[in-house]
Amino acid sequence: MRETPTTLSVLHGDITTLAVGAIVNAANSALAGGGGVDGAIHAAGGPTILEACQAIVAARGPCPPGQAVVTDAGELPAGLVIHTVGPIWTAERPAEHDQTLASCYRRCLELGTEHHVRSVAFPNISTGVYGFPKTRAARVAIEATVDWLETTDDHAIEEVVFVCHDTENLELYRNLLGP
């Protein structure tokens, strides 16, 4: 285990305003910007983020669900943006969607480590237009993050912040994380 434990916290607010090592963007597979947190990050960060995303898609193709890529943060106060594609919820395959969502969190933490990030801020991935049930998504997010932190010795991440734009997610994360 690491000598210094990672701090997990929850914050009610706007992820685009955080001066952290990396913020996570709940992106679409085309990395083309969109609504919700994705649109907010692209709008606040300026055109260089979209240009970097377009270059990634041109080189590699669309980003599959459960995977992630890194770009600079443009005009955002964060150091980097990690774009991840969450699953679109359907009730037919809940366990598969849980695994894909967990992969989003793990892959973002891996990329944060590769880029020597000390702090990562996550939005509530897939809980907007992708329809993932909020309670289930919060549980998956925290379990995947804690599991990755506990089983990965070689990382510099000191802080993980779950940023909730709405009060429903805020209360879910507070209840799951405890005092």
Short mmCIF file of C-alpha atoms in Angstrom, two decimals:
data_model
loop_
_atom_site.label_atom_id
_atom_site.label_comp_id
_atom_site.label_asym_id
_atom_site.label_seq_id
_atom_site.Cartn_x
_atom_site.Cartn_y
_atom_site.Cartn_z
CA MET A 1 0.00 0.00 0.00
CA ARG A 2 0.97 3.61 -0.48
CA GLU A 3 2.35 5.53 2.46
CA THR A 4 0.09 8.55 1.87
CA PRO A 5 -3.59 7.67 1.45
CA THR A 6 -5.62 9.35 -1.24
CA THR A 7 -8.33 11.72 -0.07
CA LEU A 8 -11.81 11.18 -1.51
CA SER A 9 -14.27 14.05 -1.32
CA VAL A 10 -17.50 15.29 -2.84
CA LEU A 11 -18.17 18.82 -4.02
CA HIS A 12 -21.31 20.54 -5.23
CA GLY A 13 -20.38 22.83 -8.09
CA ASP A 14 -19.00 23.40 -11.55
CA ILE A 15 -16.15 21.08 -12.55
CA THR A 16 -14.86 23.63 -15.07
CA THR A 17 -13.81 25.99 -12.28
CA LEU A 18 -11.50 23.59 -10.44
CA ALA A 19 -7.74 24.10 -10.39
CA VAL A 20 -6.84 20.41 -10.14
CA GLY A 21 -4.36 18.26 -12.01
CA ALA A 22 -7.08 16.86 -14.27
CA ILE A 23 -10.80 17.12 -14.69
CA VAL A 24 -12.70 14.28 -16.27
CA ASN A 25 -15.06 14.93 -19.14
CA ALA A 26 -18.08 12.67 -19.66
CA ALA A 27 -17.59 12.63 -23.42
CA ASN A 28 -19.25 11.01 -26.41
CA SER A 29 -17.37 8.50 -28.57
CA ALA A 30 -16.68 11.13 -31.25
CA LEU A 31 -15.11 13.43 -28.61
CA ALA A 32 -17.06 16.16 -30.37
CA GLY A 33 -18.46 18.13 -27.48
CA GLY A 34 -22.12 17.94 -26.67
CA GLY A 35 -24.44 18.76 -23.82
CA GLY A 36 -24.09 18.60 -20.07
CA VAL A 37 -20.61 18.52 -18.59
CA ASP A 38 -19.11 17.79 -22.02
CA GLY A 39 -20.53 20.98 -23.51
CA ALA A 40 -19.56 22.98 -20.44
CA ILE A 41 -15.94 21.79 -20.59
CA HIS A 42 -15.64 22.54 -24.29
CA ALA A 43 -17.26 25.96 -23.88
CA ALA A 44 -15.15 26.99 -20.89
CA GLY A 45 -11.92 25.48 -22.20
CA GLY A 46 -12.02 27.01 -25.64
CA PRO A 47 -11.40 25.61 -29.12
CA THR A 48 -8.05 23.95 -28.43
CA ILE A 49 -9.77 21.12 -26.55
CA LEU A 50 -12.02 20.29 -29.51
CA GLU A 51 -9.07 20.54 -31.90
CA ALA A 52 -7.09 18.07 -29.78
CA CYS A 53 -10.09 15.72 -29.59
CA GLN A 54 -10.55 15.86 -33.36
CA ALA A 55 -6.88 15.00 -33.86
CA ILE A 56 -7.21 11.99 -31.53
CA VAL A 57 -10.30 10.70 -33.36
CA ALA A 58 -8.62 11.25 -36.75
CA ALA A 59 -5.60 9.22 -35.58
CA ARG A 60 -7.33 6.47 -33.56
CA GLY A 61 -11.01 6.51 -34.41
CA PRO A 62 -13.85 7.01 -31.92
CA CYS A 63 -13.19 6.44 -28.23
CA PRO A 64 -15.02 3.29 -27.11
CA PRO A 65 -17.16 3.23 -23.97
CA GLY A 66 -15.06 2.48 -20.89
CA GLN A 67 -11.93 4.03 -22.39
CA ALA A 68 -10.37 7.48 -22.04
CA VAL A 69 -7.97 9.92 -23.70
CA VAL A 70 -6.12 13.01 -22.49
CA THR A 71 -5.93 16.53 -23.89
CA ASP A 72 -4.66 19.81 -22.56
CA ALA A 73 -7.17 21.89 -20.65
CA GLY A 74 -7.22 24.93 -22.90
CA GLU A 75 -8.40 27.91 -20.89
CA LEU A 76 -9.58 25.85 -17.92
CA PRO A 77 -7.77 26.16 -14.58
CA ALA A 78 -7.15 22.39 -14.54
CA GLY A 79 -3.91 21.00 -15.90
CA LEU A 80 -5.46 18.38 -18.19
CA VAL A 81 -8.80 17.05 -19.37
CA ILE A 82 -9.32 13.30 -19.38
CA HIS A 83 -12.18 12.46 -21.73
CA THR A 84 -14.00 9.20 -21.01
CA VAL A 85 -17.00 7.61 -22.66
CA GLY A 86 -19.53 6.12 -20.31
CA PRO A 87 -22.13 3.51 -21.14
CA ILE A 88 -25.61 4.36 -22.35
CA TRP A 89 -27.93 2.70 -19.85
CA THR A 90 -30.33 -0.03 -20.91
CA ALA A 91 -32.04 -2.26 -18.38
CA GLU A 92 -31.20 -5.36 -20.43
CA ARG A 93 -27.47 -5.44 -19.54
CA PRO A 94 -26.96 -3.82 -16.13
CA ALA A 95 -23.87 -5.82 -15.12
CA GLU A 96 -22.17 -5.03 -18.42
CA HIS A 97 -22.94 -1.33 -17.96
CA ASP A 98 -21.55 -1.45 -14.41
CA GLN A 99 -18.31 -2.94 -15.75
CA THR A 100 -18.04 -0.31 -18.50
CA LEU A 101 -18.68 2.52 -16.07
CA ALA A 102 -16.12 1.13 -13.61
CA SER A 103 -13.64 0.95 -16.48
CA CYS A 104 -14.14 4.68 -17.10
CA TYR A 105 -13.02 5.50 -13.57
CA ARG A 106 -10.10 3.07 -13.59
CA ARG A 107 -8.85 4.22 -16.99
CA CYS A 108 -9.03 7.89 -15.97
CA LEU A 109 -7.01 7.17 -12.83
CA GLU A 110 -4.47 5.22 -14.89
CA LEU A 111 -4.10 8.14 -17.32
CA GLY A 112 -3.84 10.56 -14.43
CA THR A 113 -0.99 8.48 -13.03
CA GLU A 114 0.73 8.29 -16.42
CA HIS A 115 0.58 12.10 -16.62
CA HIS A 116 1.80 12.56 -13.01
CA VAL A 117 -1.44 14.16 -11.85
CA ARG A 118 -1.89 14.58 -8.11
CA SER A 119 -5.60 15.44 -8.15
CA VAL A 120 -8.49 14.28 -10.33
CA ALA A 121 -12.04 15.62 -10.40
CA PHE A 122 -14.83 13.39 -11.74
CA PRO A 123 -18.32 14.39 -12.84
CA ASN A 124 -21.23 11.96 -12.49
CA ILE A 125 -20.41 9.95 -15.63
CA SER A 126 -23.37 8.61 -17.67
CA THR A 127 -26.06 9.91 -15.29
CA GLY A 128 -27.32 12.66 -17.62
CA VAL A 129 -28.62 11.93 -21.11
CA TYR A 130 -27.00 8.46 -21.02
CA GLY A 131 -29.59 7.56 -18.36
CA PHE A 132 -27.49 5.53 -15.92
CA PRO A 133 -29.42 5.32 -12.62
CA LYS A 134 -27.79 7.80 -10.26
CA THR A 135 -27.70 5.60 -7.17
CA ARG A 136 -26.16 2.72 -9.09
CA ALA A 137 -23.67 5.01 -10.86
CA ALA A 138 -22.51 6.57 -7.58
CA ARG A 139 -21.92 3.13 -6.07
CA VAL A 140 -19.98 1.94 -9.13
CA ALA A 141 -17.92 5.15 -9.24
CA ILE A 142 -16.85 4.98 -5.60
CA GLU A 143 -16.23 1.22 -5.57
CA ALA A 144 -14.15 1.36 -8.78
CA THR A 145 -12.14 4.31 -7.52
CA VAL A 146 -11.47 2.84 -4.08
CA ASP A 147 -10.60 -0.54 -5.56
CA TRP A 148 -8.16 1.01 -8.03
CA LEU A 149 -6.53 3.17 -5.36
CA GLU A 150 -6.17 0.22 -2.97
CA THR A 151 -4.72 -2.16 -5.54
CA THR A 152 -2.43 0.21 -7.44
CA ASP A 153 0.76 1.00 -5.57
CA ASP A 154 2.47 3.10 -8.21
CA HIS A 155 0.41 6.28 -8.45
CA ALA A 156 0.82 9.86 -7.35
CA ILE A 157 -2.86 10.68 -7.01
CA GLU A 158 -3.40 12.33 -3.65
CA GLU A 159 -6.94 13.57 -4.13
CA VAL A 160 -10.06 12.43 -5.97
CA VAL A 161 -13.02 14.80 -6.03
CA PHE A 162 -16.49 13.72 -7.14
CA VAL A 163 -18.09 16.91 -8.46
CA CYS A 164 -21.87 16.89 -8.39
CA HIS A 165 -23.79 19.46 -10.37
CA ASP A 166 -27.12 18.51 -8.80
CA THR A 167 -28.16 17.98 -5.21
CA GLU A 168 -29.47 14.45 -5.79
CA ASN A 169 -26.01 13.19 -6.78
CA LEU A 170 -24.42 15.26 -4.03
CA GLU A 171 -26.49 13.51 -1.36
CA LEU A 172 -25.86 10.08 -2.88
CA TYR A 173 -22.09 10.59 -2.84
CA ARG A 174 -22.12 12.06 0.66
CA ASN A 175 -24.08 9.08 1.95
CA LEU A 176 -21.79 6.57 0.27
CA LEU A 177 -18.53 8.28 1.22
CA GLY A 178 -19.57 8.88 4.81
CA PRO A 179 -18.23 11.63 7.06
#
